[in-house]
Coordinates of C-alpha atoms in Angstrom, one line a residue:
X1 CA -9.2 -6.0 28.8
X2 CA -9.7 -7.3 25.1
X3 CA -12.7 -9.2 24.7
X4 CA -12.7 -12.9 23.0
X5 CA -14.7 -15.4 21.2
X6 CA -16.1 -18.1 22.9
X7 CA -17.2 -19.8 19.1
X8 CA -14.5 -21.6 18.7
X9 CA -12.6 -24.4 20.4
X10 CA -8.8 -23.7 21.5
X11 CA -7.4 -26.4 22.9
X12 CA -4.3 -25.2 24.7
X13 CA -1.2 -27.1 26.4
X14 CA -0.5 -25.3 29.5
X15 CA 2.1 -25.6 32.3
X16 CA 0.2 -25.2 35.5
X17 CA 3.7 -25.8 37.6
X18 CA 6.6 -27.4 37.9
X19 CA 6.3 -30.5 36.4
X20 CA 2.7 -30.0 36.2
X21 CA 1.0 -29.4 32.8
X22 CA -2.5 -30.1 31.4
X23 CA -4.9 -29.7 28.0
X24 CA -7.1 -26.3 28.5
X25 CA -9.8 -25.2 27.0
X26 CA -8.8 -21.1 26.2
X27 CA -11.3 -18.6 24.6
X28 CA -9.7 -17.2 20.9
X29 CA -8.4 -13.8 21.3
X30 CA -10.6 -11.4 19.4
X31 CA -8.6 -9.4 16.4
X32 CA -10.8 -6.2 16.2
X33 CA -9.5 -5.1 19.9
X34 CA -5.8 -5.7 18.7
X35 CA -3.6 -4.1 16.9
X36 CA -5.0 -3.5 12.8
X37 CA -1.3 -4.2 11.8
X38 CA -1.9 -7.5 13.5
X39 CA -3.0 -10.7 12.0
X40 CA -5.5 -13.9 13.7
X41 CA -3.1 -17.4 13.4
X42 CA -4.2 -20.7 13.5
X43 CA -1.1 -22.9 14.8
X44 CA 0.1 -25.5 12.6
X45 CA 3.0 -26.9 14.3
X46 CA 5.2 -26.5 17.2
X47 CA 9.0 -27.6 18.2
X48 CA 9.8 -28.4 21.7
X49 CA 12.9 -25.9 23.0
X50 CA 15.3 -26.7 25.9
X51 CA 13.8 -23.9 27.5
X52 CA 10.8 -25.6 27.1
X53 CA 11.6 -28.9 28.9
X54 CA 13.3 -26.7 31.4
X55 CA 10.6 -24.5 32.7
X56 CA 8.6 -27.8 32.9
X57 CA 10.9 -29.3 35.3
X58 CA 12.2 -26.4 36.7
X59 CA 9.5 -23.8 36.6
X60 CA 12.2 -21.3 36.0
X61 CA 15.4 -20.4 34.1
X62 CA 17.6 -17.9 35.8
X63 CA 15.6 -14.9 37.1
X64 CA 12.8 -16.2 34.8
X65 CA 10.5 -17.7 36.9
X66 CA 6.6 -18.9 35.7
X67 CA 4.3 -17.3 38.6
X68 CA 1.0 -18.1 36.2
X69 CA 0.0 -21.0 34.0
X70 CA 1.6 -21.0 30.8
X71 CA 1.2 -22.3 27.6
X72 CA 3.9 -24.4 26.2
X73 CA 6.1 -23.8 23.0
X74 CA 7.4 -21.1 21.2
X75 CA 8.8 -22.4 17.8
X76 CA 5.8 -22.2 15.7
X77 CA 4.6 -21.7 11.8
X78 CA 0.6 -21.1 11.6
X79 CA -1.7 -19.8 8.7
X80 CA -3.3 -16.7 8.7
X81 CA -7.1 -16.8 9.5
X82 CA -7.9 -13.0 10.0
X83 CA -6.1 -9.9 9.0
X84 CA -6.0 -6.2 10.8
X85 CA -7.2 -3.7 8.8
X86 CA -4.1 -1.9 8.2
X87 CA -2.3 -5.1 7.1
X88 CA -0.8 -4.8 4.2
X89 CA 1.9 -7.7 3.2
X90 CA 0.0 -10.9 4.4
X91 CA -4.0 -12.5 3.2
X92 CA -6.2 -14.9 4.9
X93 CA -3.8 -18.4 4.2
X94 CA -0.7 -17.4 4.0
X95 CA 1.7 -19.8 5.8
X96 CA 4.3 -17.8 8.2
X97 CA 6.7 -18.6 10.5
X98 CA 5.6 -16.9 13.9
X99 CA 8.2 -15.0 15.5
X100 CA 7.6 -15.7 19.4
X101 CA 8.7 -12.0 20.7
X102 CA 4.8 -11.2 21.3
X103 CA 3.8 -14.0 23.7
X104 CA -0.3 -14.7 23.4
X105 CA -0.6 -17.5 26.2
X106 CA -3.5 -18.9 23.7
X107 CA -2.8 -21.4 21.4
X108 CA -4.6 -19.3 18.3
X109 CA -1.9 -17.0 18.4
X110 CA -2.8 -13.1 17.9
X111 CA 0.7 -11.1 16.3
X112 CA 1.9 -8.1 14.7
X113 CA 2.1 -8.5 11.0
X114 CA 5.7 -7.8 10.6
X115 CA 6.5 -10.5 13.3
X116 CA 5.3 -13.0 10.7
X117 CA 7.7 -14.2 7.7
X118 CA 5.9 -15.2 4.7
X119 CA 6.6 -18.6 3.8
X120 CA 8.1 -19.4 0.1
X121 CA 6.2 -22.1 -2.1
X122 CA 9.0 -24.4 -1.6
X123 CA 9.6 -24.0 2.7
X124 CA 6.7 -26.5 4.6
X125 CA 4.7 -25.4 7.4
X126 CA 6.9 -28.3 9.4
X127 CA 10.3 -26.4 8.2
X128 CA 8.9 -23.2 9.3
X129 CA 8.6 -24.2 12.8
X130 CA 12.2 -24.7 13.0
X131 CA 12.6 -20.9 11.9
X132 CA 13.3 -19.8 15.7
X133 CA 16.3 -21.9 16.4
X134 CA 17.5 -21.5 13.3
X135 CA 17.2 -17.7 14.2
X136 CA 18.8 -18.6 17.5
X137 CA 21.6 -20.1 15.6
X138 CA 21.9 -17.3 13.1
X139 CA 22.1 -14.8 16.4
X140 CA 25.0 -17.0 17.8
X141 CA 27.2 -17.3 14.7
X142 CA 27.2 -13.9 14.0
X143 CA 27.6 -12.9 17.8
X144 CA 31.4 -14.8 16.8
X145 CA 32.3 -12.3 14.1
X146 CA 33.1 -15.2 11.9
X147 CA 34.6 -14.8 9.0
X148 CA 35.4 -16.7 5.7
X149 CA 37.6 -19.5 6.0
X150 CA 37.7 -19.6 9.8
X151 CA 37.9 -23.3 11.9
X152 CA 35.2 -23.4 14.4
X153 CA 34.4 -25.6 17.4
X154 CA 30.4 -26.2 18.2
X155 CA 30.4 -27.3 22.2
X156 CA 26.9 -29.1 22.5
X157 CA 24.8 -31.2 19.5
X158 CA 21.2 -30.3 20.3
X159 CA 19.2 -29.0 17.9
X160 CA 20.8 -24.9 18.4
X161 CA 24.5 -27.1 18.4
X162 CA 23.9 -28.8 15.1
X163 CA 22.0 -25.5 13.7
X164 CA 25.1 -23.3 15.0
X165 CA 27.5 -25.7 13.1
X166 CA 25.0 -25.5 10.1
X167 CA 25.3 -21.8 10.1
X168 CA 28.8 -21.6 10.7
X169 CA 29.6 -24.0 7.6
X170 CA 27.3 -21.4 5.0
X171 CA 29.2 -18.8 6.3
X172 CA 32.1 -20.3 4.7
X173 CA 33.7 -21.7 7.9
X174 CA 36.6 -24.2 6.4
X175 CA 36.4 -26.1 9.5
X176 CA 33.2 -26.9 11.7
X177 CA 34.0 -29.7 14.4
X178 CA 31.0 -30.5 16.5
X179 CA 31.6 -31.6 20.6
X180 CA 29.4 -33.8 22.6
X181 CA 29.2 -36.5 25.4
X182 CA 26.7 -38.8 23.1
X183 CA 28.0 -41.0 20.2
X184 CA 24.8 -40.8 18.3
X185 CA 24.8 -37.1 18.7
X186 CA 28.1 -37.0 16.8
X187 CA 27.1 -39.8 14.4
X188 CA 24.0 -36.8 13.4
X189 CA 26.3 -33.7 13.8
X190 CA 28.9 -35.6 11.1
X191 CA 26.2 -36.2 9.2
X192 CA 24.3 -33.1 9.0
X193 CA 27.2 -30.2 8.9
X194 CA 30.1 -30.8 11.0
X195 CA 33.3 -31.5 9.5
X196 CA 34.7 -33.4 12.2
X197 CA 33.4 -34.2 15.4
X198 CA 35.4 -35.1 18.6
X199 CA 34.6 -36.8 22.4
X200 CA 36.2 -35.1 25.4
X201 CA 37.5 -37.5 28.0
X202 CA 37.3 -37.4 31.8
X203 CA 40.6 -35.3 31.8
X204 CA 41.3 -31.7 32.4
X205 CA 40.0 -29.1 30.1
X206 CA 43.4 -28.1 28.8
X207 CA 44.2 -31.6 28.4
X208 CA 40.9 -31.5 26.0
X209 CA 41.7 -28.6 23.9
X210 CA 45.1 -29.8 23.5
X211 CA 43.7 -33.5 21.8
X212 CA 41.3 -31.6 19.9
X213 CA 43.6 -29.4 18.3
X214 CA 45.8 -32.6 17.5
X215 CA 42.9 -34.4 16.2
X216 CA 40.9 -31.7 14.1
X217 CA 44.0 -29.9 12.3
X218 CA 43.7 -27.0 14.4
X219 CA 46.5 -25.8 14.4
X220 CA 47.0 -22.4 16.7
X221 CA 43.6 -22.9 18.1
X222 CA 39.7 -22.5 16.3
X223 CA 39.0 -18.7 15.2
X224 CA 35.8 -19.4 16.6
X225 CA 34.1 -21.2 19.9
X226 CA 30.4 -21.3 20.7
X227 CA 29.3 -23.1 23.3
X228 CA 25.4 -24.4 23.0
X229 CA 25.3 -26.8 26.0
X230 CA 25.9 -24.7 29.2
X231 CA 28.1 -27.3 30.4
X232 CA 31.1 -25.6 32.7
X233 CA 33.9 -28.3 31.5
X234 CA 32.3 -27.2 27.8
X235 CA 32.7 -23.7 28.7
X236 CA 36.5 -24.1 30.0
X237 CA 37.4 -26.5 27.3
X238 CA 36.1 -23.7 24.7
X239 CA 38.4 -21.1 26.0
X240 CA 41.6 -23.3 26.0
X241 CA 41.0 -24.4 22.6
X242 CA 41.0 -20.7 20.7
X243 CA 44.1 -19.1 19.5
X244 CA 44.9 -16.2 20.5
X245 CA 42.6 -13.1 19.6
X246 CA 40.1 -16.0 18.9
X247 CA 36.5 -15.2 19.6
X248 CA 34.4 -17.0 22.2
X249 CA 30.6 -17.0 22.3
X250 CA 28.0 -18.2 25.2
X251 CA 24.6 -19.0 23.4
X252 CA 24.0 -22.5 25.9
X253 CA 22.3 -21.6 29.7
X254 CA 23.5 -23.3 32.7
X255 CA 24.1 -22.9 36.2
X256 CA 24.3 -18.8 37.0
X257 CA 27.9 -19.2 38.4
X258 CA 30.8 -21.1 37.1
X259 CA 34.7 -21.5 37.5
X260 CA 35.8 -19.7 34.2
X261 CA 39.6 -19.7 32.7
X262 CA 39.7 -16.3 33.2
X263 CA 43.4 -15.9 32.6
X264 CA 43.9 -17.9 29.3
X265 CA 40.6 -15.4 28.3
X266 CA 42.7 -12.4 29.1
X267 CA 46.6 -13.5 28.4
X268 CA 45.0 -15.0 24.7
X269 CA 42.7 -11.5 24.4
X270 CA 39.5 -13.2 23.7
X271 CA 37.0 -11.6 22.1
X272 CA 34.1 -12.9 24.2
X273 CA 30.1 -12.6 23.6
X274 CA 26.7 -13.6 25.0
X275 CA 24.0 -14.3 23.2
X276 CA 20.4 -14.4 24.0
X277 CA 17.7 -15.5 21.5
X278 CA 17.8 -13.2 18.4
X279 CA 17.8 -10.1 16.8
X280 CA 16.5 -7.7 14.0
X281 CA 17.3 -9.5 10.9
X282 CA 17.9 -13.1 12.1
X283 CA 14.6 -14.7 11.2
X284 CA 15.0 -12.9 7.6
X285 CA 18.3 -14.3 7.6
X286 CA 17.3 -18.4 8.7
X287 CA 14.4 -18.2 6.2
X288 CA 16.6 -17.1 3.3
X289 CA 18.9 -20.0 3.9
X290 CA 16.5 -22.5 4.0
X291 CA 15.1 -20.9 1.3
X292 CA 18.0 -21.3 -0.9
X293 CA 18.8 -24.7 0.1
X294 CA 21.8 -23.5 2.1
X295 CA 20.4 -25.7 5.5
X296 CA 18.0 -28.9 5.2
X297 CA 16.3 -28.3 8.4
X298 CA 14.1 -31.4 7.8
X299 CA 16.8 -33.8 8.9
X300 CA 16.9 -32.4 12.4
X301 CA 13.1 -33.8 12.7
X302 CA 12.6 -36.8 14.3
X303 CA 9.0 -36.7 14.1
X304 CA 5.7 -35.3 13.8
X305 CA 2.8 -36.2 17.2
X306 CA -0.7 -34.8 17.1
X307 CA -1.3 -32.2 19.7
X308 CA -3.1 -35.1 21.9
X309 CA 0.1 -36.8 22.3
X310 CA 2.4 -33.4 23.6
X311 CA 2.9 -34.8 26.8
X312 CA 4.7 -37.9 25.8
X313 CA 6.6 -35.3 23.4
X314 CA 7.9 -33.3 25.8
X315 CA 9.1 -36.7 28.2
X316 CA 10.5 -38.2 25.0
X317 CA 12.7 -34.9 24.6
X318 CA 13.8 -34.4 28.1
X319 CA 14.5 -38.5 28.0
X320 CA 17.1 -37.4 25.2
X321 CA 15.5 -39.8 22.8
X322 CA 15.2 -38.0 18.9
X323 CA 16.0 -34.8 18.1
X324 CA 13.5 -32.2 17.2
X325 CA 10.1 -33.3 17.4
X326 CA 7.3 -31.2 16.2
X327 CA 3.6 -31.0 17.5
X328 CA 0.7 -30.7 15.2
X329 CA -1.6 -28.2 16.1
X330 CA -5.5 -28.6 17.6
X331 CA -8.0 -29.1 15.2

């Protein structure tokens, strides 16, 4: 078992159970017992995910269950305070974006070098805690096999949602119509990348795709569906609205079973696709377009709490009110 300094103060945000969480203490991983390709971080910020909100209320998602306490939040940027002794590509305050595929359960965060991505002069610390859903997002759109010019339907305008349409729209898509239950949610999506946004009605699913074709211009059907909510009348509506040979992607977690169009998947040939999290390549990938100026991640903050205040944070999320809020880190 690694040994750890007791110097320093670590104040931690931990779920203890469902619905249960509480400010800890934690002793600061020592670096010299790690790997030397790794690097110490000190936490700067930290957005609040779904998942987040979910295992707090839950204590689970799916077959993941939390069995032991467990700190909170995974979308992170930090600076480097320590460096292995084989590291080559980062220096003692370098600002990274933390890619969360290592968990640490400590709030300084211990992580292989090439899991961190060097922030450019012109990306914040605050932007590159948005990095993993971005990420997420990248992951999704490519799961589609978009292509250039292609008319694509976003179900769901939470922060992966709006990110997906974001993503979707730099990658040329001539048509990016955001979907959601909440008028202010579309007032943001229009706003931030959708080209046209649309309100399903308490009507069939069919009956949905069919008004949103109308509406949006679709013509056929979208080239490309990706549902971020999890919602079953979301997934349904997604699979009526595609032409044929029109690709389908589930990146939004809901109940483990749901009645699915299963014929209009197979009599349109649907390419269909899950998607979980990320891959090689998609935090590169979100950091060079933010980089470039491609996607203003700023707007999606709401705003910034000190670490004191994470608890109101999270109930502000789960209460639907902003939409990304970011937590500083303990000093």
């Amino acid at each position: 078992m690694a040994t750890e300094t007791e110097t320093k103060k670590n104040n931690s945000f931990v779920l203890t159970g469902s619905k249960s969480v509480a400010f800890e203490d934690r002793p600061v991983p020592s670096l010299s017992d790690h790997d030397p390709h790794s690097v110490l971080l000190q936490v700067n910020y930290t957005g609040i995910c779904g998942s987040d909100i979910h295992y707090w209320q839950h204590g689970r998602i799916g077959h993941y269950v939390v069995r032991d306490p467990m700190v909170l939040g995974h979308e992170s940027s930090g600076t480097v305070i320590e460096t292995g002794k084989e590291v080559t590509t980062l220096k003692v305050g370098d600002r990274v974006a933390m890619e969360p595929g290592i968990p640490c359960r400590r709030c300084y965060y211990v992580l292989p070098e090439d899991f961190c991505y060097k922030l450019p002069e012109n990306v914040s610390l605050q932007e590159g805690a948005l990095m993993e859903p971005l990420a997420v997002a990248v992951h999704i759109t490519k799961q589609s096999r978009i292509r250039n010019g292609d008319k694509v339907v976003v179900f769901g305008a939470g922060p992966v949602g709006l990110l997906c349409c974001a993503v979707a729209k730099s990658f040329g898509a001539s048509k990016v119509v955001a979907v959601d239950i909440q008028q202010n949610r579309l007032d943001f999506a229009k706003e931030f990348a959708a080209t046209g946004v649309f309100m399903p009605e308490k009507v069939s699913a069919q009956e949905n795709a069919e008004r949103m074709n109308k509406e949006q211009d679709l013509g056929l059907g979208a080239d490309v569906a990706i549902d971020a909510s999890g919602a079953e009348p979301s997934v349904a509506t997604a699979i009526h609205v595609l032409r044929n040979g029109g690709s389908y992607v589930q990146g939004g977690m809901g109940k483990d079973e749901i009645t699915f169009p299963i014929m209009a998947a197979c009599t349109k040939e649907l390419k269909i696709s899950g998607s979980f999290r990320y891959s090689q390549g998609d935090y590169a990938d979100a950091l060079q377009l933010v980089a470039s100026g491609k996607i203003d991640v700023k707007k999606l903050i709401t705003r910034e709490v000190e670490f004191e205040e994470a608890q109101k944070a999270f109930e502000d999320i789960r209460d639907g009110k902003g939409i990304k809020v970011l937590i500083g880190g303990p000093k």
